[in-house]
XYZ file of C-alpha atoms in Angstrom:
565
model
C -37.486 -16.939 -28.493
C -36.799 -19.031 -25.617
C -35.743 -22.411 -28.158
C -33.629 -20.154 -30.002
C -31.404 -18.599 -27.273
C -31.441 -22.435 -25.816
C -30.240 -23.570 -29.101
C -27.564 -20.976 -29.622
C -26.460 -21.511 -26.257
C -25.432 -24.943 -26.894
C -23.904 -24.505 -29.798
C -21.477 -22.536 -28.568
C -20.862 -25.097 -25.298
C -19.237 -27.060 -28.081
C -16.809 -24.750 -28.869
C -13.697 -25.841 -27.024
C -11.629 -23.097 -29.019
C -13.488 -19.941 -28.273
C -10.551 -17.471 -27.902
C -12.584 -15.552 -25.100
C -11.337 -18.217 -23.025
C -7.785 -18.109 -23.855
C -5.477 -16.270 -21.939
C -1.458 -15.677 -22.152
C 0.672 -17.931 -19.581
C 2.641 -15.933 -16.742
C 3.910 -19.618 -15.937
C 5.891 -22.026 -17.631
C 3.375 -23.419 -20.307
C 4.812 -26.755 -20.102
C 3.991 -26.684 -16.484
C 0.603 -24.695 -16.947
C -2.967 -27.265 -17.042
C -4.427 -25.266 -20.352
C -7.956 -23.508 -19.840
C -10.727 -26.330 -20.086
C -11.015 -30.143 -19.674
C -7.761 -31.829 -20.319
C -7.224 -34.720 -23.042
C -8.844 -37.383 -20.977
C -7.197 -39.889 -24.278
C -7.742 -43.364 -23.580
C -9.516 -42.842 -20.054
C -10.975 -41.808 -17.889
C -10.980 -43.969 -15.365
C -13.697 -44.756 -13.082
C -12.583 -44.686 -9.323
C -10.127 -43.098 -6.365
C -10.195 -40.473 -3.806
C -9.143 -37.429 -4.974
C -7.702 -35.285 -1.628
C -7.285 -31.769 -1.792
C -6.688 -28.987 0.654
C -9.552 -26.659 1.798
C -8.689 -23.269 3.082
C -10.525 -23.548 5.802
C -14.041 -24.591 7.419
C -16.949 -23.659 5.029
C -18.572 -20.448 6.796
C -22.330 -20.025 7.897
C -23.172 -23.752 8.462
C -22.334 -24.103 4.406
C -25.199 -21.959 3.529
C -24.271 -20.199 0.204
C -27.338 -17.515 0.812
C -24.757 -16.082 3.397
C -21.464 -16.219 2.183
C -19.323 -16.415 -0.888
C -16.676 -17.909 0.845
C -14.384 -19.882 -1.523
C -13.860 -22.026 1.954
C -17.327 -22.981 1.397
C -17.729 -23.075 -2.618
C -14.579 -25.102 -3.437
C -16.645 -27.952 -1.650
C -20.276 -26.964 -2.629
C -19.186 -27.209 -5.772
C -19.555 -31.043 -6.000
C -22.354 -31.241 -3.001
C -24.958 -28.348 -4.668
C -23.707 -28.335 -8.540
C -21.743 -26.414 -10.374
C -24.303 -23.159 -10.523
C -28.205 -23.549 -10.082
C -30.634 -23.462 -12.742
C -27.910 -22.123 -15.282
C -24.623 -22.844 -14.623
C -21.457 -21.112 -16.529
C -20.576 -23.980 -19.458
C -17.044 -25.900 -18.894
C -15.879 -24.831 -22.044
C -16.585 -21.720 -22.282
C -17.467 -19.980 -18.915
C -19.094 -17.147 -20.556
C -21.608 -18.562 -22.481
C -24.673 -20.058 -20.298
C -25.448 -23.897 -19.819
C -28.486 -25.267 -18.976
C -28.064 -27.391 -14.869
C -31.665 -27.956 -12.988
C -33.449 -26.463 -15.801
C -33.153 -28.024 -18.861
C -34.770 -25.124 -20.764
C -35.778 -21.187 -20.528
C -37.669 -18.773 -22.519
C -38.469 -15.112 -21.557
C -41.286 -12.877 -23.251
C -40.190 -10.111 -25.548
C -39.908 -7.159 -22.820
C -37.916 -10.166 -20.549
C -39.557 -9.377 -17.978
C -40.912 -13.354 -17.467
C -38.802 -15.610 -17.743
C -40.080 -19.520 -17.572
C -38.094 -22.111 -16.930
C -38.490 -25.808 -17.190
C -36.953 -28.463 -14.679
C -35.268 -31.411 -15.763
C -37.286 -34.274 -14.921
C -33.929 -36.426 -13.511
C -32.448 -34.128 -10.988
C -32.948 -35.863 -7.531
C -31.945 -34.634 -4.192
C -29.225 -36.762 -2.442
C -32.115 -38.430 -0.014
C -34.206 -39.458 -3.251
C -36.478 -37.069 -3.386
C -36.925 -35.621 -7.074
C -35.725 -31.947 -7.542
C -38.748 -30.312 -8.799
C -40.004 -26.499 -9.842
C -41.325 -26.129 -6.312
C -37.780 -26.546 -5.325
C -37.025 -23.910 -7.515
C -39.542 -21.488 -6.378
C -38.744 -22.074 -2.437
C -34.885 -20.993 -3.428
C -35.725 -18.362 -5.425
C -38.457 -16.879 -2.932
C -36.485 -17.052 0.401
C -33.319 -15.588 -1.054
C -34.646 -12.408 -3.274
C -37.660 -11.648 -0.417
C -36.775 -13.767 2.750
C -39.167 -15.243 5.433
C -41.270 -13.736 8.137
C -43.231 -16.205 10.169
C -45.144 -14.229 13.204
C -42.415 -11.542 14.255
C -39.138 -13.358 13.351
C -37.653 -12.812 9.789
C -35.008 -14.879 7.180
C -33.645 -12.182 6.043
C -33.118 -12.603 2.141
C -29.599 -13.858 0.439
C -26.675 -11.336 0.202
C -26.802 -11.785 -3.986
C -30.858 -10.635 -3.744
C -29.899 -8.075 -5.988
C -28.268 -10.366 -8.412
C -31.894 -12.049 -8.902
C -33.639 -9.331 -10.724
C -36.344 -6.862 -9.265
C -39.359 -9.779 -9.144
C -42.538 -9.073 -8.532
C -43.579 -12.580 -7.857
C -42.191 -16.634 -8.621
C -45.240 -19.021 -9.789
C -44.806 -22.449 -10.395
C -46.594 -23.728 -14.073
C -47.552 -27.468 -15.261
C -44.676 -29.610 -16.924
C -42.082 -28.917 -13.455
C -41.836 -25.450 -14.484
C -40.937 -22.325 -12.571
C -42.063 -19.051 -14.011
C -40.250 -15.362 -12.659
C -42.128 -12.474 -12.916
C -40.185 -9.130 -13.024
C -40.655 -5.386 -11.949
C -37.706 -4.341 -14.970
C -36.567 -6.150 -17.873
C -33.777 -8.127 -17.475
C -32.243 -9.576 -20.598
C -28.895 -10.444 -18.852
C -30.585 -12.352 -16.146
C -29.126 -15.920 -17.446
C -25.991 -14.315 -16.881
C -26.135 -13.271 -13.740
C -27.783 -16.334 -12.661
C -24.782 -18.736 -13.996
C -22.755 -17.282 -11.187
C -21.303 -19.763 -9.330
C -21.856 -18.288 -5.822
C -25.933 -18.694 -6.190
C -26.280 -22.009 -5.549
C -29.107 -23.699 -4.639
C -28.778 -25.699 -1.155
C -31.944 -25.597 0.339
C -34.325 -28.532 -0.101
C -38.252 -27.987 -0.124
C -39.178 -30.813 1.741
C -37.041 -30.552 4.339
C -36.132 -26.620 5.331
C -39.911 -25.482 5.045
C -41.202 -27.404 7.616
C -38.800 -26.428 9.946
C -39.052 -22.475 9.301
C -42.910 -22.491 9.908
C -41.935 -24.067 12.848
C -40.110 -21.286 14.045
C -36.096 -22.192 13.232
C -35.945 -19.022 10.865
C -31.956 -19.742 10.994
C -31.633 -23.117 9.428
C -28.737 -23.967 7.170
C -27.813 -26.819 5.124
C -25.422 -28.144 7.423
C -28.873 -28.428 9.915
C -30.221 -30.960 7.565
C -27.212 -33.073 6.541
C -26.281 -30.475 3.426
C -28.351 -32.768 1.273
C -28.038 -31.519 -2.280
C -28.135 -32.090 -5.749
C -24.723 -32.278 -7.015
C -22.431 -34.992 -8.240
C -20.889 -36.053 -4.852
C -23.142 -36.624 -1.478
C -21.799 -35.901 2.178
C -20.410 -38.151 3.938
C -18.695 -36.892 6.731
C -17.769 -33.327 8.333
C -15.041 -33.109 10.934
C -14.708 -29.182 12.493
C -11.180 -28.295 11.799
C -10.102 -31.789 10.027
C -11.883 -32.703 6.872
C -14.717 -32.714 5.143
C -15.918 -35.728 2.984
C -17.945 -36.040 -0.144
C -18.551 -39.319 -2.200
C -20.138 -39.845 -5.657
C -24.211 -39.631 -5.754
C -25.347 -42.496 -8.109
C -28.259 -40.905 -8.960
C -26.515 -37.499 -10.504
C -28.318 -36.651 -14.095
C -25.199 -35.340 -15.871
C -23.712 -37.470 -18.092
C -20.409 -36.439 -20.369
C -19.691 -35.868 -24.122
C -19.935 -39.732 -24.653
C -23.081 -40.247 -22.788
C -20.883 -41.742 -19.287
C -22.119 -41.340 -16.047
C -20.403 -38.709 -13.917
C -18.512 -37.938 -11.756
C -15.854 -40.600 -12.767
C -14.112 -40.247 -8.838
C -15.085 -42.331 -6.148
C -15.267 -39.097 -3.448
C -13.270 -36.335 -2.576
C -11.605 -35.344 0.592
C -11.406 -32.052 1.806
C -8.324 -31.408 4.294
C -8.998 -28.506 6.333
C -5.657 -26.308 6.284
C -6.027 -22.979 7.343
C -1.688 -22.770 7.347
C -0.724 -22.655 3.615
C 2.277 -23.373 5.234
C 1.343 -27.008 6.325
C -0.261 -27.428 2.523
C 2.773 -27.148 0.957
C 4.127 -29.471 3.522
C 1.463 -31.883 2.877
C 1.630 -31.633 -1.059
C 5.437 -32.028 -1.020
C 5.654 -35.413 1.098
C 2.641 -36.932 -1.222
C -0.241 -36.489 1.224
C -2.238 -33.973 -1.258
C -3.345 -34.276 -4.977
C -4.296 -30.859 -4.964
C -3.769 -27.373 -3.516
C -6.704 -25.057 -2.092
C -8.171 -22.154 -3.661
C -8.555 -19.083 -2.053
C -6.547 -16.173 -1.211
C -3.509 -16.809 0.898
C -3.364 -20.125 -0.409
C -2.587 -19.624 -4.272
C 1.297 -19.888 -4.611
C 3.133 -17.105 -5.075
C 6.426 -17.103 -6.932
C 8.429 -18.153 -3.871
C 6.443 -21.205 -2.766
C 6.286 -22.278 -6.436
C 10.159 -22.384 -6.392
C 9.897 -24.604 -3.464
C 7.439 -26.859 -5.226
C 9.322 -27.045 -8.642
C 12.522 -27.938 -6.670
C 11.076 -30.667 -4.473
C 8.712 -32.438 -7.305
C 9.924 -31.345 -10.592
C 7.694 -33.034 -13.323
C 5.432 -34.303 -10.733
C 4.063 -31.454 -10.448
C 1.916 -28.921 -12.774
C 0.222 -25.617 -11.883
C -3.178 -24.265 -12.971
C -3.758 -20.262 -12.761
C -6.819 -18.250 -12.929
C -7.731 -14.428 -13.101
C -8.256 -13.399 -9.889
C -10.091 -10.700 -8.316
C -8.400 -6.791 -7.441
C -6.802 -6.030 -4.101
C -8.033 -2.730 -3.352
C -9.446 -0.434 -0.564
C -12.869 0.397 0.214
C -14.423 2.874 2.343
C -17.450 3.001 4.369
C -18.738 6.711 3.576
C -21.401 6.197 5.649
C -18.978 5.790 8.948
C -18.093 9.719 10.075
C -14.731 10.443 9.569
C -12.599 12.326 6.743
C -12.847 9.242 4.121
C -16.373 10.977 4.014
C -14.903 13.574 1.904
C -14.150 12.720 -1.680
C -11.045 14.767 -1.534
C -9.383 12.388 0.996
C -10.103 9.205 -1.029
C -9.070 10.137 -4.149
C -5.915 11.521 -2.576
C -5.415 7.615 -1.442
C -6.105 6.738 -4.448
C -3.146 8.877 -6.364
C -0.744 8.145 -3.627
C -0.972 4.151 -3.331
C 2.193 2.613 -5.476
C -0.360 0.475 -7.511
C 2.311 -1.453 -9.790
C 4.840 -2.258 -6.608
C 1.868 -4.502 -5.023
C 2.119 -7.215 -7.420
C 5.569 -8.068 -5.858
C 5.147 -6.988 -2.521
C 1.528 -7.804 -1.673
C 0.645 -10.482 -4.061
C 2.951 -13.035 -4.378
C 4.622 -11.889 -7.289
C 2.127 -12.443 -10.099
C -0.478 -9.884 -10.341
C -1.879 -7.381 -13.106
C -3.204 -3.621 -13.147
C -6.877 -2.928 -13.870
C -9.714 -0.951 -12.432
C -12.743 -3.359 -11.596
C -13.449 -6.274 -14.090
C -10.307 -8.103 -15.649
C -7.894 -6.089 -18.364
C -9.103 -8.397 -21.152
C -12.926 -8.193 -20.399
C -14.783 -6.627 -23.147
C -16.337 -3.892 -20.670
C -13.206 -2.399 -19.226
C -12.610 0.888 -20.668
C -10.182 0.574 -22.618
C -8.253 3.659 -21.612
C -8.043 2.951 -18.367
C -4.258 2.870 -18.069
C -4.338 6.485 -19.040
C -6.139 7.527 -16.195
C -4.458 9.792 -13.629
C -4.323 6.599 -10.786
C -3.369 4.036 -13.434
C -0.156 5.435 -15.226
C 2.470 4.059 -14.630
C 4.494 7.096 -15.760
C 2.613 9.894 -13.314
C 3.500 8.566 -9.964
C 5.167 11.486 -8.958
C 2.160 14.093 -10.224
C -0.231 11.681 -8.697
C 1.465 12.109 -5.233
C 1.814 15.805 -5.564
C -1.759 16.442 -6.562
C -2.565 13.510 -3.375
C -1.002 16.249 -0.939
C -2.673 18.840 -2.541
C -6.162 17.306 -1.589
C -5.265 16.805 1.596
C -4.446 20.218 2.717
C -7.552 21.011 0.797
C -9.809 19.109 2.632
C -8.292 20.372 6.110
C -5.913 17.208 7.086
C -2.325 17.730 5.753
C -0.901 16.006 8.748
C -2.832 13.246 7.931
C -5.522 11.607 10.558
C -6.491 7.603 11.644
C -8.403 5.319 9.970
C -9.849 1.863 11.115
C -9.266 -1.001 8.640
C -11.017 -4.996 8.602
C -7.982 -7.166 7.998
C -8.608 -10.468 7.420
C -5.587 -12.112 9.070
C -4.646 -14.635 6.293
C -3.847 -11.711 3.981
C -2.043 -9.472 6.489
C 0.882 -8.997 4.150
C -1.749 -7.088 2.085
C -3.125 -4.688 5.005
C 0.444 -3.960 5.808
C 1.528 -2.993 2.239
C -1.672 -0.706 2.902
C -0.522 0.290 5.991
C 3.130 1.705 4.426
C 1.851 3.234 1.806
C -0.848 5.545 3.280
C 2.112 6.428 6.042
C 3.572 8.390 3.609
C 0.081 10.650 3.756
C 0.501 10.752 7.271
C -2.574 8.335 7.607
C -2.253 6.238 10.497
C -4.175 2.744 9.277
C -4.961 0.732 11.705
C -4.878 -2.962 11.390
C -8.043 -5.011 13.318
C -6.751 -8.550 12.660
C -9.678 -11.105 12.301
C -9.942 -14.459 12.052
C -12.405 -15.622 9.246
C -15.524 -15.766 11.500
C -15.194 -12.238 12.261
C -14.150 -11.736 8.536
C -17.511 -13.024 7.213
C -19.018 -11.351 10.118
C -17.893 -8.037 9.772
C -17.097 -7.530 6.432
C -20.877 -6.870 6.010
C -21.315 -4.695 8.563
C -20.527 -0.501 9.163
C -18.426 -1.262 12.228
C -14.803 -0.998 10.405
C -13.806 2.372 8.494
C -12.299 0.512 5.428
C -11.827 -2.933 4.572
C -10.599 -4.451 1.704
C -13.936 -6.602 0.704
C -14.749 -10.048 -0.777
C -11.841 -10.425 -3.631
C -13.092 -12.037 -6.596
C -15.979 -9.864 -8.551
C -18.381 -11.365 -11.102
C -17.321 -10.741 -14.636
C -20.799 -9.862 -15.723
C -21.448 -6.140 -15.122
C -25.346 -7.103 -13.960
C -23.683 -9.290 -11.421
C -21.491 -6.691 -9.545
C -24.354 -4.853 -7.736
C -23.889 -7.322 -4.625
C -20.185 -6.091 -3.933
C -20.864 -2.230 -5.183
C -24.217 -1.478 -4.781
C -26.368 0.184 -1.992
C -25.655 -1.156 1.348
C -28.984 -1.727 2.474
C -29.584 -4.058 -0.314
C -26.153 -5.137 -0.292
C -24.280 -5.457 2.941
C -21.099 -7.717 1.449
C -20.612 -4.818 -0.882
C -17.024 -3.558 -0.772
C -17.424 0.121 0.143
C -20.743 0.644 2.491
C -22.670 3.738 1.156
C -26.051 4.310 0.051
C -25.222 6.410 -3.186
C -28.672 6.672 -5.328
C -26.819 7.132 -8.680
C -24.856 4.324 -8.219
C -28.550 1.933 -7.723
C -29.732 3.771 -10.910
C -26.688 2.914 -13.321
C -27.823 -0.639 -12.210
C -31.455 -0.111 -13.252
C -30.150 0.838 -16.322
C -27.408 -1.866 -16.751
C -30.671 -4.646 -16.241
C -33.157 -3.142 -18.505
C -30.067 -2.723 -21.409
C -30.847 -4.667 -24.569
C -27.636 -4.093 -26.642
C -24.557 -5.088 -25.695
C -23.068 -1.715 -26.330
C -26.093 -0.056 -24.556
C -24.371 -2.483 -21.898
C -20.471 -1.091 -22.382
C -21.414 2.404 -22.279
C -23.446 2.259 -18.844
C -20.554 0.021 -17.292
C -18.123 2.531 -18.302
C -19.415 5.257 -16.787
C -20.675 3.336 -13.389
C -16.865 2.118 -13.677
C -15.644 5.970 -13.391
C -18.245 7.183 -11.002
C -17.051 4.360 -8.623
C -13.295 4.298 -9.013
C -12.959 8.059 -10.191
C -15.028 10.240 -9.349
C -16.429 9.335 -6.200
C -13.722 7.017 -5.756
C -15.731 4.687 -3.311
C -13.108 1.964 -4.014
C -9.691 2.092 -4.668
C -8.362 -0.534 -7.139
C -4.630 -1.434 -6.662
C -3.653 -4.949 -8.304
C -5.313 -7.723 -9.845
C -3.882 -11.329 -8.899
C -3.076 -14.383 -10.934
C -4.153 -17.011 -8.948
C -1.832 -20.111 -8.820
C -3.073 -23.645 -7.763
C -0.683 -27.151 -7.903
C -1.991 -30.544 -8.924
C 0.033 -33.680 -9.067
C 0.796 -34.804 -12.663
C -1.783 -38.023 -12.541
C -4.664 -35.458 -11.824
C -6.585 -35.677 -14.962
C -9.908 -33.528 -16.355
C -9.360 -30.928 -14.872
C -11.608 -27.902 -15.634
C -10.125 -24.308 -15.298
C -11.756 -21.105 -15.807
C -10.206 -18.251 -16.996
C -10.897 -16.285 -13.979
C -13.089 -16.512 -11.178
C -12.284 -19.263 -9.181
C -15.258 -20.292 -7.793
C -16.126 -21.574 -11.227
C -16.331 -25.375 -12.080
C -15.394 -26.453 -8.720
C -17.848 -29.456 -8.740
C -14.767 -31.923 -10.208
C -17.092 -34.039 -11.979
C -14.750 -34.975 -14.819
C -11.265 -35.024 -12.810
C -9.815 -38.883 -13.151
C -6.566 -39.948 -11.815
C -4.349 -41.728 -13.713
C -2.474 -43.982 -11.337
């Protein structure tokens, strides 16, 4: 079984037309990089520093076990790979491509799953990447470490990594998972981008018998196994990566990779000073993240100033929404009061006024993905048409539920997106719900977006488009602490039982559907509002570049970008 879903799986990396990867321009598509690598022609060529800006510092001493941080994964990107075993393929992001392991088979009831370890992957210090490798990340991030009384505690995507009962490593370099369920979508979920693997054998397990339970990459030099090595880190300034000789990948004509010499990271929190810097010539590239994707204004600015020197690349991005923590005591406890926020909010005026200008409507997962339901726009919160009945029937519920005069509510607001958490802010007013804004910095962003200290926050904003990989950000909190509403809701951990152990994919759509309206409707745990299109500018000489559809945390290892110049 295992050669044949290897062999299919490869097959379709070859496809550079799959039309699940095309999407319809909001841009100018003369000024748009298309979905995929880009004609590399007569090149590439070999060579340069490519410098882009970074949102900010990578959080959690660059440990991807504790973050998802696109601050952190626009850089890992090149320094850990572009996924982890599996990766998502560059031309089609939603098939599955083999990375560390160069092949997989599961049993029939998947609930084993073996894979084998390319023999060439080597860590950045020479050491060969091998199935004990494999094993170590697997084991501390689905179960964590206790040596004496201190305790790892495990990753924040632990769900993500199936229900295992135990990780062995096999002869040949191969690592073998052993699962309590079936999981037939667990290549999938794997291929996320966020899960990648940063912690070598040889040099973290020594250290955590020894007692340092806390240690990150960054404590041992963020030696990895991507495409570029680190080279230097400067808090605040820049962070610089330069090309490993030694990477295993090659490209469609059998080249070494990556073609670039390096890449500089400019830390630049401002998105502000980025456009600055892009417009006088002192960036090739824009950040990703939110707050730093253009919106419709700043692209005016940049067309003006650059004209054909500049082109734009957009992606999918996540939803802007509002989440509650049910299990912080207050009148969001009552289901009355959140779906009354969730009929009042103006969904369709956010695009303009909270994101930027280019946005789209949809509940959890993109409009286009195959597992939205696809009558979603009919529903009471999502019609365009109803705003009026949705707003009566919101005041209804709150007289119902004992608070017509409204009441206070606490909100996390990451400071960077404050324009969102005051569009928020407005709109509840006219429920009489006084929101009030906590402005964080990022630290206490990562920090306390994944605890029960704030009454709502507006949570991590890009969501996996696989419905088996969504448990982190909706699931149970005690499993899941980054997920976007905090609750501990037992029907919402069995819909994801039964999401792993589907076999057929519309076994699959029919689950997701419903978990989709027990989340967003009925208990409405979450309150979708606007999807954004996610806008990044590179100069004109920036070559092979690899976009995804959506997701931007995808292919941000750069290993086939070439400058022309």
């Amino acid at each position: 079984m295992g050669a044949v879903i290897l062999f299919s799986l490869l097959a379709a990396c070859g496809n550079t037309t799959d039309s699940a990867q095309t999407s319809n321009s909001i841009l100018n598509p003369t000024k748009v990089s298309p979905n995929g690598p880009k004609d590399i022609g007569g090149g590439p060529n070999y060579g340069g520093i490519l410098i882009l800006a970074n949102r900010g510092d990578p959080p959690a001493a660059f440990d991807s076990t504790r973050t998802s941080s696109i601050a952190l994964h626009h850089i890992g990107g090149g320094l850990f790979g572009p996924g982890n075993l599996v990766k998502r393929c560059p031309k089609n992001m939603y098939i599955v491509c083999p990375s560390l392991a160069r092949h997989w088979e599961s049993n029939s009831a998947f609930t084993e799953w073996t894979f084998t370890i390319r023999d060439d992957a080597v860590w950045h210090d020479g050491v060969s990447f091998t199935a004990e490798d494999a094993k170590f990340w697997y084991d501390i991030s689905h179960f964590g470490v206790r040596v004496g009384e201190k305790r790892r505690a495990p990753a924040y995507f632990k769900g993500d990594l199936g229900v295992v009962e135990r990780t062995e490593v096999l002869s040949g370099n191969r690592l073998r998972i052993v699962l309590k369920q079936p999981a037939p979508r667990l290549l999938e979920v794997l291929a996320n981008p966020r899960l990648k693997i940063a912690q070598p054998k040889h040099l973290m397990e020594p250290r955590i018998e020894n007692g340092e339970l806390s240690i990150a990459p960054l404590d041992i030099g963020l030696v990895g196994t991507g495409p570029f090595s680190f080279k230097a880190y400067e808090k605040g300034s820049l962070v610089q990566v330069r090309k490993f000789d030694d990477y295993w990948e090659r490209d469609g004509q059998a080249r070494s990779l990556p073609y670039l010499d390096g890449i500089d990271f400019v830390i630049m929190p401002n998105a502000a000073a980025m456009d600055a810097a892009f417009r006088t010539g002192r960036l090739d590239g824009g950040g990703r993240g939110e707050g730093h994707y253009l919106t419709a204004e700043r692209m005016r600015g940049y067309d003006n100033d650059l004209g054909e020197d500049v082109f734009y690349t957009e992606i999918q991005g996540g939803i802007f929404r509002l989440a509650f923590n049910v299990l912080s005591s207050g009148p969001w406890q009552d289901v009355r009061i959140r779906r009354a926020m969730s009929l009042w909010i103006n969904k369709q005026s956010a695009i303009p006024a909270a994101l930027g200008g280019f946005g789209y409507i949809s509940p959890i997962l993109g409009p286009n993905n195959p597992f939205t339901s696809q009558d979603f726009t009919n529903w009471p919160r999502f019609n365009r048409g109803s705003l009026l009945e949705n707003r009566d029937e919101a005041l209804r519920l709150m007289a119902e539920a004992g608070f017509p005069d409204g009441f206070v509510m606490g909100h996390l607001c990451r400071a960077r997106l404050a324009v969102r958490c005051e569009f928020l802010h407005s709109e509840l007013a006219g429920l009489k719900i006084d929101l009030k804004l906590k402005l964080v910095d990022e630290a206490e962003w990562n920090r306390g977006r994944i605890s029960l200290e704030y009454d709502s926050q507006q949570g991590a904003h890009t969501t996996s488009p696989v419905p088996e990989g969504t448990e982190s950000v909706f699931g149970q909190f005690h499993s899941n602490p980054d997920a976007y509403s905090k609750h501990e809701d037992e029907k919402v951990r069995a819909y994801y039982n039964r999401l792993r152990t589907a076999y057929s994919r519309r076994q699959r759509v029919s689950i997701w559907r419903e978990l989709e309206q027990y989340i967003v409707l009925e208990q409405a745990y979450v309150v979708p509002i606007a999807g954004s299109i996610q806008v990044v500018p590179y100069r004109t000489y920036v070559k092979g570049l690899v976009i995804p559809p959506e997701d931007g945390h995808t292919h941000t290892d750069f290993t086939t970008i070439w400058l022309e110049r």
